XYZ file of C-alpha atoms in Angstrom:
662
model
C -45.300 -4.198 -20.232
C -45.846 -7.950 -20.360
C -44.347 -8.891 -17.003
C -46.697 -11.306 -15.185
C -47.831 -10.253 -11.752
C -46.174 -13.174 -9.973
C -42.809 -12.387 -11.601
C -43.127 -8.748 -10.575
C -43.830 -9.916 -7.031
C -40.634 -11.945 -7.087
C -38.685 -8.884 -8.252
C -40.386 -6.739 -5.626
C -38.517 -8.700 -2.953
C -35.419 -6.784 -4.029
C -37.258 -3.471 -3.864
C -38.570 -3.928 -0.342
C -35.289 -5.268 1.036
C -33.418 -2.348 -0.494
C -35.735 0.347 0.814
C -35.983 -1.295 4.255
C -32.218 -1.685 4.698
C -31.482 1.848 3.544
C -34.190 3.195 5.838
C -32.843 1.272 8.831
C -29.315 2.517 8.170
C -30.654 6.013 7.475
C -28.117 6.014 4.655
C -27.777 4.532 1.195
C -29.145 4.397 -2.334
C -32.530 2.707 -2.772
C -33.266 4.044 -6.268
C -30.968 1.855 -8.369
C -31.934 -1.444 -6.699
C -35.618 -0.612 -7.074
C -35.147 0.415 -10.687
C -33.014 -2.584 -11.691
C -34.954 -5.240 -9.783
C -36.709 -6.594 -12.877
C -33.403 -6.909 -14.745
C -31.805 -8.644 -11.767
C -34.747 -11.025 -11.482
C -34.267 -12.299 -15.030
C -30.473 -12.399 -15.009
C -30.022 -14.059 -11.626
C -32.918 -16.500 -11.681
C -32.678 -17.583 -15.318
C -29.161 -17.003 -16.609
C -26.572 -16.736 -13.832
C -24.666 -20.005 -13.509
C -23.482 -20.006 -9.906
C -23.583 -22.064 -6.735
C -24.461 -20.183 -3.537
C -23.045 -23.019 -1.417
C -19.656 -22.723 -3.172
C -19.103 -19.090 -4.181
C -15.603 -19.890 -5.483
C -16.551 -22.604 -7.962
C -14.075 -22.179 -10.817
C -16.531 -22.119 -13.715
C -19.158 -19.852 -12.168
C -20.446 -16.851 -14.038
C -19.053 -13.608 -12.668
C -21.330 -10.742 -11.646
C -20.144 -7.164 -11.205
C -22.260 -4.311 -9.863
C -20.373 -1.390 -11.377
C -22.875 1.134 -10.008
C -21.797 -0.052 -6.580
C -23.694 2.591 -4.647
C -26.727 0.392 -5.351
C -25.128 -2.319 -3.219
C -28.401 -3.383 -1.618
C -29.340 -4.816 -5.003
C -26.433 -7.241 -4.806
C -26.896 -7.993 -1.122
C -30.570 -8.744 -1.692
C -29.666 -11.057 -4.583
C -27.082 -12.921 -2.534
C -29.474 -13.315 0.378
C -32.444 -14.401 -1.718
C -30.541 -16.920 -3.845
C -29.062 -18.673 -0.832
C -25.600 -17.336 -0.091
C -24.389 -17.139 3.499
C -25.822 -13.666 3.960
C -28.645 -13.584 6.470
C -31.519 -11.199 6.976
C -29.658 -9.984 10.051
C -26.730 -9.109 7.810
C -29.070 -7.027 5.669
C -30.370 -5.281 8.772
C -26.759 -4.380 9.590
C -26.339 -2.587 6.247
C -23.626 0.083 6.408
C -22.786 -0.672 10.036
C -19.341 -1.329 11.523
C -17.947 -4.820 10.855
C -21.030 -5.920 8.917
C -20.916 -8.075 5.793
C -22.917 -5.385 4.027
C -20.884 -2.170 3.733
C -22.076 0.794 1.707
C -20.423 -0.460 -1.478
C -19.669 -4.093 -2.348
C -16.293 -4.952 -0.825
C -14.295 -8.035 -1.721
C -14.004 -10.422 1.185
C -16.880 -9.094 3.273
C -19.708 -11.224 1.925
C -19.603 -14.426 -0.128
C -20.397 -13.902 -3.782
C -18.823 -10.449 -4.043
C -16.356 -10.719 -6.923
C -14.763 -7.273 -6.705
C -14.815 -4.040 -4.751
C -16.829 -1.500 -6.729
C -16.840 1.974 -5.335
C -15.391 4.541 -7.753
C -17.775 4.555 -10.707
C -16.524 3.055 -13.945
C -14.001 0.707 -12.414
C -16.555 -2.076 -12.065
C -17.139 -2.275 -15.807
C -13.358 -2.152 -16.316
C -12.975 -5.039 -13.846
C -15.667 -6.884 -15.783
C -13.618 -6.468 -18.948
C -10.720 -8.021 -17.028
C -12.889 -10.960 -15.954
C -13.991 -11.531 -19.553
C -10.436 -11.210 -20.858
C -9.235 -13.749 -18.291
C -12.042 -16.156 -19.185
C -11.298 -15.953 -22.901
C -7.548 -16.369 -22.464
C -7.830 -19.158 -19.901
C -10.305 -20.988 -22.146
C -7.935 -20.716 -25.092
C -5.076 -22.030 -22.991
C -6.875 -25.012 -21.441
C -9.968 -26.010 -23.412
C -9.744 -28.899 -25.852
C -11.856 -29.530 -28.935
C -13.650 -32.348 -27.155
C -13.789 -30.966 -23.578
C -14.309 -27.388 -22.425
C -13.551 -26.692 -18.765
C -13.579 -22.886 -18.989
C -16.924 -21.612 -20.243
C -18.635 -18.849 -18.305
C -20.033 -15.370 -18.741
C -19.396 -12.054 -17.048
C -22.537 -10.046 -16.284
C -22.144 -6.401 -15.346
C -24.715 -3.859 -14.192
C -23.762 -0.218 -14.702
C -25.309 3.224 -14.621
C -25.018 6.715 -16.055
C -22.154 7.577 -13.733
C -20.091 4.615 -14.929
C -20.538 5.703 -18.529
C -19.616 9.303 -17.756
C -16.339 8.255 -16.149
C -13.537 8.160 -18.713
C -12.269 4.765 -17.566
C -15.389 3.175 -19.041
C -14.366 4.448 -22.469
C -10.856 3.038 -22.118
C -12.056 -0.376 -20.984
C -15.076 -0.759 -23.247
C -13.159 0.365 -26.313
C -10.572 -2.345 -25.710
C -13.263 -4.942 -24.942
C -14.727 -4.371 -28.389
C -11.324 -4.591 -30.041
C -10.578 -7.868 -28.270
C -13.982 -9.316 -29.123
C -14.900 -10.316 -25.582
C -18.127 -12.071 -26.531
C -18.874 -13.430 -23.072
C -19.177 -9.980 -21.524
C -22.767 -8.786 -21.147
C -23.446 -5.357 -19.654
C -26.849 -4.026 -18.556
C -27.044 -0.241 -18.595
C -29.534 1.183 -16.106
C -30.713 4.040 -18.322
C -32.825 5.917 -15.791
C -31.684 9.434 -16.689
C -31.088 10.427 -13.053
C -27.976 11.142 -11.003
C -27.496 12.887 -7.670
C -27.846 16.347 -9.209
C -31.037 15.481 -11.077
C -31.896 14.722 -14.686
C -28.671 13.904 -16.507
C -29.701 15.256 -19.907
C -28.206 18.594 -18.873
C -24.713 17.097 -18.548
C -24.857 13.679 -20.226
C -26.284 13.761 -23.718
C -24.150 11.033 -25.316
C -25.729 8.667 -27.814
C -24.779 5.556 -25.871
C -26.063 3.235 -28.582
C -23.851 4.783 -31.256
C -20.923 4.989 -28.859
C -20.938 1.253 -28.198
C -21.622 0.358 -31.811
C -18.481 2.328 -32.641
C -16.570 0.267 -30.067
C -17.620 -2.904 -31.868
C -20.206 -4.052 -29.315
C -23.607 -5.558 -29.974
C -26.214 -3.085 -28.709
C -29.768 -4.027 -27.710
C -32.359 -1.599 -26.328
C -35.198 -2.789 -24.095
C -37.765 -1.705 -21.556
C -35.922 -2.465 -18.313
C -39.173 -3.461 -16.599
C -40.270 -5.937 -19.264
C -39.038 -9.370 -18.214
C -39.762 -10.922 -21.609
C -37.738 -8.255 -23.395
C -34.827 -8.598 -20.945
C -34.931 -12.367 -21.372
C -34.866 -12.181 -25.157
C -32.078 -9.586 -25.124
C -29.967 -11.774 -22.867
C -30.447 -14.747 -25.171
C -29.306 -12.600 -28.090
C -26.301 -11.423 -26.086
C -25.261 -14.976 -25.247
C -25.638 -16.023 -28.879
C -23.231 -13.294 -30.056
C -19.807 -14.837 -29.382
C -17.615 -12.406 -31.315
C -18.671 -9.164 -29.623
C -19.453 -7.988 -26.113
C -23.034 -6.851 -25.641
C -24.552 -3.889 -23.882
C -28.272 -4.052 -23.177
C -29.602 -0.538 -22.729
C -32.453 -0.883 -20.260
C -34.801 2.079 -19.983
C -35.833 2.114 -16.331
C -37.518 4.248 -13.712
C -35.314 4.920 -10.727
C -37.002 4.040 -7.437
C -39.823 2.218 -9.232
C -42.740 1.662 -6.883
C -42.330 4.791 -4.805
C -45.416 6.925 -5.592
C -43.797 10.272 -4.861
C -40.097 9.647 -5.484
C -39.823 7.274 -8.429
C -38.216 8.842 -11.473
C -36.651 11.563 -9.321
C -33.254 12.218 -7.764
C -35.026 12.075 -4.375
C -34.796 8.274 -4.526
C -31.179 8.151 -5.640
C -29.050 8.616 -2.572
C -31.280 8.916 0.488
C -33.842 6.818 2.387
C -37.381 7.063 1.083
C -38.708 7.880 4.551
C -41.183 5.921 6.675
C -44.316 7.473 5.194
C -43.164 6.928 1.620
C -42.228 3.313 2.388
C -45.791 2.705 3.602
C -47.125 4.127 0.356
C -44.605 2.114 -1.665
C -45.682 -1.122 -0.002
C -49.254 -0.315 -0.916
C -48.296 0.499 -4.500
C -46.355 -2.747 -4.822
C -49.075 -4.774 -3.151
C -46.541 -5.909 -0.560
C -48.260 -6.645 2.731
C -45.389 -8.109 4.728
C -43.477 -6.156 7.359
C -39.949 -4.825 6.971
C -37.344 -7.516 6.242
C -39.988 -10.240 5.938
C -39.980 -12.254 2.693
C -42.753 -14.829 2.122
C -41.688 -18.459 1.772
C -43.007 -18.778 -1.784
C -40.853 -15.829 -2.833
C -37.792 -17.335 -1.149
C -38.529 -20.593 -2.961
C -38.688 -18.820 -6.301
C -35.294 -17.227 -5.708
C -33.431 -20.164 -4.122
C -30.543 -21.157 -6.411
C -28.777 -23.676 -4.172
C -30.112 -26.872 -5.779
C -29.691 -25.589 -9.314
C -26.204 -24.308 -8.509
C -25.112 -27.579 -6.941
C -26.383 -29.388 -10.044
C -24.422 -27.115 -12.335
C -21.247 -27.508 -10.343
C -21.676 -31.283 -10.159
C -22.047 -31.439 -13.937
C -18.897 -29.371 -14.358
C -17.045 -31.597 -11.888
C -17.911 -34.572 -14.068
C -16.618 -32.707 -17.103
C -13.411 -31.823 -15.300
C -12.942 -35.419 -14.157
C -13.129 -36.528 -17.778
C -10.698 -33.767 -18.702
C -8.284 -34.849 -15.968
C -8.459 -38.468 -17.106
C -7.638 -37.564 -20.708
C -5.383 -34.563 -20.106
C -3.819 -35.076 -16.657
C -0.949 -32.624 -17.118
C -3.241 -29.800 -18.173
C -5.704 -30.585 -15.378
C -2.991 -30.434 -12.735
C -1.715 -27.180 -14.157
C -5.242 -25.734 -14.241
C -5.780 -26.561 -10.570
C -2.389 -25.134 -9.622
C -3.040 -21.887 -11.412
C -6.542 -21.446 -10.007
C -5.155 -22.049 -6.507
C -2.683 -19.184 -6.907
C 0.235 -21.422 -5.972
C 3.492 -21.066 -7.899
C 5.402 -24.068 -9.271
C 7.303 -25.831 -6.503
C 10.684 -25.114 -8.075
C 10.072 -21.470 -8.937
C 11.832 -19.899 -5.946
C 14.932 -22.055 -6.418
C 15.089 -21.179 -10.112
C 14.579 -17.494 -9.378
C 17.415 -17.582 -6.857
C 19.640 -19.288 -9.417
C 18.829 -16.515 -11.877
C 19.695 -13.841 -9.305
C 23.054 -15.546 -8.787
C 23.668 -15.469 -12.553
C 22.822 -11.768 -12.662
C 25.228 -11.098 -9.816
C 27.993 -12.972 -11.621
C 27.494 -10.967 -14.826
C 27.931 -7.633 -12.974
C 26.343 -5.611 -15.796
C 25.970 -1.845 -15.849
C 22.642 -1.301 -17.614
C 19.388 0.578 -17.057
C 17.144 -1.137 -14.554
C 14.345 -1.124 -17.157
C 16.646 -3.366 -19.232
C 17.418 -5.440 -16.143
C 13.669 -5.790 -15.707
C 13.273 -7.068 -19.262
C 16.072 -9.558 -18.650
C 14.251 -10.766 -15.532
C 11.039 -11.183 -17.522
C 12.914 -13.186 -20.128
C 14.270 -15.507 -17.447
C 11.308 -15.818 -15.078
C 8.119 -15.580 -17.155
C 8.775 -18.821 -19.074
C 8.640 -20.518 -15.666
C 5.181 -19.040 -14.990
C 2.591 -19.550 -17.740
C 0.080 -17.691 -15.575
C 1.802 -14.349 -16.176
C -0.273 -12.077 -18.436
C 1.687 -8.933 -19.216
C 0.890 -5.697 -20.946
C 1.816 -2.082 -21.482
C -0.030 1.128 -22.259
C 1.529 1.624 -25.701
C 5.088 1.908 -24.315
C 6.377 -1.646 -24.601
C 9.480 -0.477 -26.468
C 10.264 2.050 -23.747
C 9.095 0.091 -20.711
C 10.874 -2.988 -22.119
C 8.020 -5.228 -21.031
C 8.052 -7.466 -24.091
C 10.119 -10.631 -23.940
C 10.990 -13.216 -26.593
C 8.122 -15.537 -25.736
C 5.464 -12.817 -25.562
C 2.407 -13.413 -27.739
C -0.333 -10.837 -28.077
C -3.833 -12.005 -27.204
C -5.125 -9.936 -30.107
C -3.551 -12.400 -32.532
C -3.556 -15.485 -30.328
C -6.294 -15.800 -27.684
C -4.050 -18.235 -25.806
C -1.298 -15.610 -25.661
C 0.324 -13.957 -22.671
C 0.565 -10.270 -23.567
C -1.967 -7.463 -23.964
C -1.271 -4.345 -26.007
C -3.480 -2.012 -23.975
C -2.979 1.093 -26.084
C -2.835 4.508 -24.441
C -5.183 3.524 -21.620
C -3.284 3.664 -18.315
C -6.357 3.810 -16.081
C -8.349 1.251 -18.037
C -5.342 -1.055 -18.276
C -4.811 -1.087 -14.532
C -8.474 -1.589 -13.672
C -8.709 -4.382 -16.254
C -5.650 -6.030 -14.698
C -7.437 -5.970 -11.348
C -10.276 -7.933 -12.941
C -7.813 -10.414 -14.465
C -6.250 -11.035 -11.053
C -9.648 -11.351 -9.381
C -10.790 -13.908 -11.933
C -7.960 -16.236 -10.996
C -5.479 -18.247 -13.012
C -3.282 -15.277 -13.897
C -0.678 -12.943 -12.465
C -1.034 -9.727 -14.477
C 1.643 -7.096 -14.883
C 0.996 -3.738 -16.518
C 3.411 -0.996 -17.452
C 3.745 2.680 -18.252
C 5.990 5.609 -17.370
C 6.015 6.404 -13.663
C 4.589 9.850 -14.404
C 1.497 8.308 -15.995
C 0.818 6.268 -12.909
C -1.198 9.356 -12.029
C -3.772 8.443 -14.666
C -4.032 4.952 -13.175
C -3.775 6.022 -9.549
C -7.231 5.033 -8.351
C -7.028 1.582 -9.928
C -3.654 1.065 -8.236
C -5.366 1.943 -4.984
C -8.106 -0.585 -5.702
C -5.633 -3.397 -6.330
C -4.057 -2.529 -2.971
C -7.423 -2.270 -1.230
C -8.379 -5.706 -2.546
C -4.869 -7.148 -1.917
C -4.593 -8.510 -5.436
C -1.369 -9.831 -6.943
C -1.059 -7.214 -9.672
C 2.395 -6.013 -10.666
C 2.613 -2.352 -11.655
C 5.743 -1.687 -13.716
C 6.864 1.941 -13.962
C 9.902 3.138 -15.864
C 11.533 6.537 -16.477
C 11.545 6.976 -12.750
C 12.947 10.472 -12.077
C 14.409 13.658 -13.495
C 16.934 11.211 -14.925
C 14.704 10.747 -17.973
C 15.941 14.184 -18.995
C 14.820 16.148 -21.996
C 11.083 15.393 -21.944
C 10.835 17.913 -19.132
C 8.732 18.433 -16.018
C 5.495 17.045 -17.491
C 7.191 13.645 -17.800
C 9.532 13.775 -14.800
C 7.965 12.180 -11.710
C 8.612 13.928 -8.401
C 5.830 13.096 -5.941
C 4.683 9.784 -7.454
C 7.000 7.456 -5.529
C 5.905 8.968 -2.215
C 2.286 8.510 -3.268
C 2.873 4.835 -4.011
C 4.779 4.298 -0.769
C 1.914 5.877 1.130
C -0.555 3.302 -0.226
C -1.447 0.564 2.279
C -0.817 -3.045 1.161
C 1.389 -1.934 -1.754
C 5.073 -2.849 -1.914
C 7.107 -0.294 -3.883
C 10.539 -1.354 -5.170
C 13.072 1.040 -6.670
C 16.139 -1.093 -7.389
C 19.605 0.336 -7.911
C 21.053 -2.244 -10.313
C 20.537 -5.582 -12.033
C 20.625 -7.676 -8.863
C 18.076 -5.593 -7.000
C 15.901 -5.527 -10.143
C 15.880 -9.337 -10.289
C 15.133 -9.526 -6.562
C 12.254 -7.074 -6.966
C 10.694 -9.234 -9.692
C 11.031 -12.361 -7.578
C 9.381 -10.549 -4.670
C 6.511 -9.285 -6.829
C 5.812 -12.672 -8.385
C 5.900 -14.567 -5.091
C 3.894 -12.015 -3.109
C 0.369 -13.406 -2.915
C -1.137 -10.974 -0.431
C -1.029 -7.764 -2.396
C 0.232 -5.743 -5.362
C 3.736 -4.508 -6.084
C 5.032 -1.421 -7.870
C 8.376 -1.888 -9.621
C 10.129 1.370 -10.483
C 12.939 1.302 -13.038
C 15.369 3.786 -14.535
C 15.763 4.952 -18.094
C 19.505 5.559 -17.678
C 22.258 3.011 -17.065
C 23.088 2.371 -13.409
C 26.394 0.919 -12.198
C 26.518 -2.588 -10.780
C 27.121 -2.813 -7.036
C 29.287 -5.613 -5.645
C 27.635 -7.722 -2.932
C 28.221 -10.779 -0.814
C 25.699 -13.631 -0.782
C 24.494 -12.416 2.614
C 23.848 -8.974 1.157
C 21.889 -10.482 -1.723
C 19.716 -12.321 0.788
C 19.273 -9.159 2.852
C 18.341 -7.112 -0.224
C 15.164 -9.184 -0.392
C 14.302 -7.739 3.023
C 13.840 -4.336 1.438
C 16.745 -2.554 3.114
C 20.281 -3.642 3.946
C 23.821 -2.472 4.544
C 25.454 -2.231 1.135
C 28.724 -0.737 2.373
C 30.032 -1.223 5.909
C 31.547 1.718 7.729
C 35.303 2.124 7.873
C 36.112 2.559 11.546
C 33.575 3.763 14.103
C 30.074 4.332 12.717
C 29.261 8.039 12.721
C 26.697 8.503 9.948
C 24.367 6.583 7.650
C 23.535 7.340 4.035
C 20.221 5.883 2.821
C 19.568 5.726 -0.906
C 17.477 3.999 -3.561
C 17.641 3.477 -7.299
C 19.982 5.686 -9.309
C 21.086 7.557 -6.216
C 22.729 4.515 -4.625
C 25.717 5.102 -6.901
C 25.956 8.685 -5.585
C 25.920 7.340 -2.043
C 28.678 4.878 -2.885
C 30.794 7.605 -4.475
C 30.340 9.713 -1.337
C 31.199 6.688 0.815
C 34.580 6.445 -0.909
C 35.404 9.964 0.296
C 34.264 9.578 3.905
C 35.207 7.725 7.093
C 32.805 6.201 9.627
C 29.892 6.095 7.176
C 27.748 3.177 6.044
C 25.527 3.039 3.000
C 22.082 1.519 3.297
C 20.326 0.623 0.080
C 16.579 0.581 0.628
C 14.879 -0.611 -2.555
C 11.601 -1.379 -0.735
C 10.872 0.496 2.472
C 7.595 -1.381 3.022
C 9.368 -4.734 3.004
C 12.082 -3.359 5.300
C 9.489 -2.203 7.818
C 8.019 -5.721 7.927
C 11.306 -7.137 9.235
C 11.772 -7.757 12.940
C 13.021 -4.973 15.182
C 16.422 -6.593 15.655
C 17.132 -6.621 11.924
C 15.963 -3.023 11.453
C 18.129 -1.943 14.374
C 21.131 -3.738 12.903
C 20.716 -1.849 9.632
C 19.713 1.530 11.089
C 21.049 1.734 14.658
C 18.824 4.068 16.636
C 21.781 5.717 18.380
C 23.127 7.020 15.057
C 21.173 10.181 14.493
C 23.425 11.524 11.769
C 21.572 10.310 8.694
C 21.344 11.496 5.101
C 18.791 10.196 2.594
C 19.252 10.783 -1.109
C 16.660 10.124 -3.801
C 15.737 12.033 -6.967
C 12.126 12.315 -5.801
C 10.170 14.352 -3.279
C 12.094 14.729 -0.039
C 9.177 14.488 2.401
C 8.963 10.691 2.498
C 12.429 10.262 3.976
C 12.150 12.382 7.117
C 10.750 9.422 9.071
C 14.011 7.578 8.406
C 16.498 10.390 8.984
C 14.710 12.301 11.744
C 14.537 16.052 12.099
C 18.260 16.193 12.741
C 19.028 14.482 9.460
C 19.234 15.676 5.887
C 17.327 14.726 2.755
C 18.736 15.412 -0.682
C 16.055 15.279 -3.347
C 13.344 17.249 -5.094
C 11.110 19.973 -3.695
C 10.079 21.424 -7.045
C 9.207 20.065 -10.472
C 11.920 19.282 -13.001
C 13.233 20.956 -16.126
C 13.967 19.938 -19.708
C 17.653 19.129 -20.096
C 20.035 16.181 -20.251
C 19.963 14.087 -17.087
C 23.506 14.951 -16.043
C 22.739 18.660 -16.157
C 19.515 18.197 -14.193
C 21.130 16.296 -11.336
C 23.754 19.022 -11.096
C 21.162 21.823 -11.266
C 18.960 20.323 -8.545
C 21.881 19.513 -6.288
C 21.490 15.744 -6.309
C 25.201 15.012 -6.496
C 28.015 13.182 -4.790
C 29.348 16.503 -3.574
C 26.014 17.343 -1.967
C 25.918 14.019 -0.142
C 29.474 14.441 1.136
C 28.742 17.997 2.289
C 25.553 16.906 4.093
C 27.361 14.112 5.960
C 30.177 16.442 6.995
C 27.691 19.054 8.164
C 25.724 16.729 10.459
C 28.820 15.020 11.847
C 30.780 18.212 12.491
């Protein structure tokens, strides 16, 4: 190794902070931070272009710690380089309401770009960051002035590479030629269960070469080698780069380095004493010498970098004022001032047409009308664009045109969704991604992460029930809608016709505080006649679609394709109202008076009908009510036969209402 002693001492600041914080919390993972400290030293002090005093500077490099269990590595870096993360915050590691939770969490500490917990999703997010940077650069940069020009650096470990989502994301990154993505693989050969060679024998170098990446192998404790590798990575603009860094987990711990003992548990007081001696570190716990702080401090350099970029952007704004204004608007997350009015006008047009079509087709029509108003929309589908109907006339694939607005993700539902999270986190885009509702299951954890981080990601799911028919139970979703509705921060829309489909798209595009799932049918659904007041109330998630004839005795609640069944039953009954509830989450956000007006609490005779799992609806109908839906998996048959076989019919709704009102 050629690392000079003083540089190793600078890197050792990470090691001691990590072991001290984990020891104080009596919980955590000291091994990865100690093993990757030399890599972090080079990357953060020499290559990372960032400003600790303005963590949201638009042209900053992005950093993702995909092996997020090693969070003390990132917290130490943020503290040492000058972010608003104090030594007291490090002492509060893993404690309630601290800025330093067990895994990096978006919004807790400045400088955290994404929540990385489930292994593999961090590298997928990083692919999304790099995709967003490349596309935004192609859309805004000019030959004479570049305002988007930054790298995405990602640290990852064995666990990330074992998770299948890393294959999905990294394969696509190579195909798209994301040259500003640089990944550092902490190749320490250890996971919680011990030496990984017994269960992870992949040739990582050949794997990434096959993806189309540049691959460089180095000693992860040799600063000169890491430096040279990073320079080579930055010089390669046509391919992403993975730098395979051979490291020793827990480096510095005499008895636990290189062993699983240092992976996921405190080193222990006695071992920390020995480690300090081995590192030549004489300071007490949580004490960093001033010369080490000075070596790490990035505030002046960061302010300089941002100031230089501000000058560049000022020149850009002077020469290209329209583009500059649009760039600022998109980075702010604000929609064009006239978007809502234009969306409302489109909804009125849809209402006037009164078409009976599948809601997946209604969704495509909405895309055709609304996306041209929003250049920040970056769509995509997991190989099902022709079935999801997510392509529109102005869609251009980024594979052929880097300034495009559509990504052909291939059969990669999980990777697609995690990449979209990274795109949203980067800023400047509203991503939507699509697949069949059944295959949401493959993407489930990434959907959860977009909800956890409250990102404006739009999840489009078609073929929404047994109504897709002949493909059978493997493709017919039953429990998926309930799973989505049970996800905090996620709005789930299941519209019943063209008008509700248009309203759901408007809601998803204007909702800045979280993701939306839009669930559309394969089969045609009849248009429902509404007043203007009902159209406005539909945006509230639940509303009275059909008023009762005479005294109100019972309420039928329905969504999607089953609204037409409810309306057919309504025609045969007296004293019944039909409530369409395309988005229960949005309905529950309305004030109590509105909810009471739609679902009067004194009317206990309630029937819910939906071709999905029945359990979700009991909270709306009560134990005295009835739910008509699915309690088993589907079958392979035409849709009409399936609805009859499973008893999701007009006759069943009528019978249920008569039974509870008898």
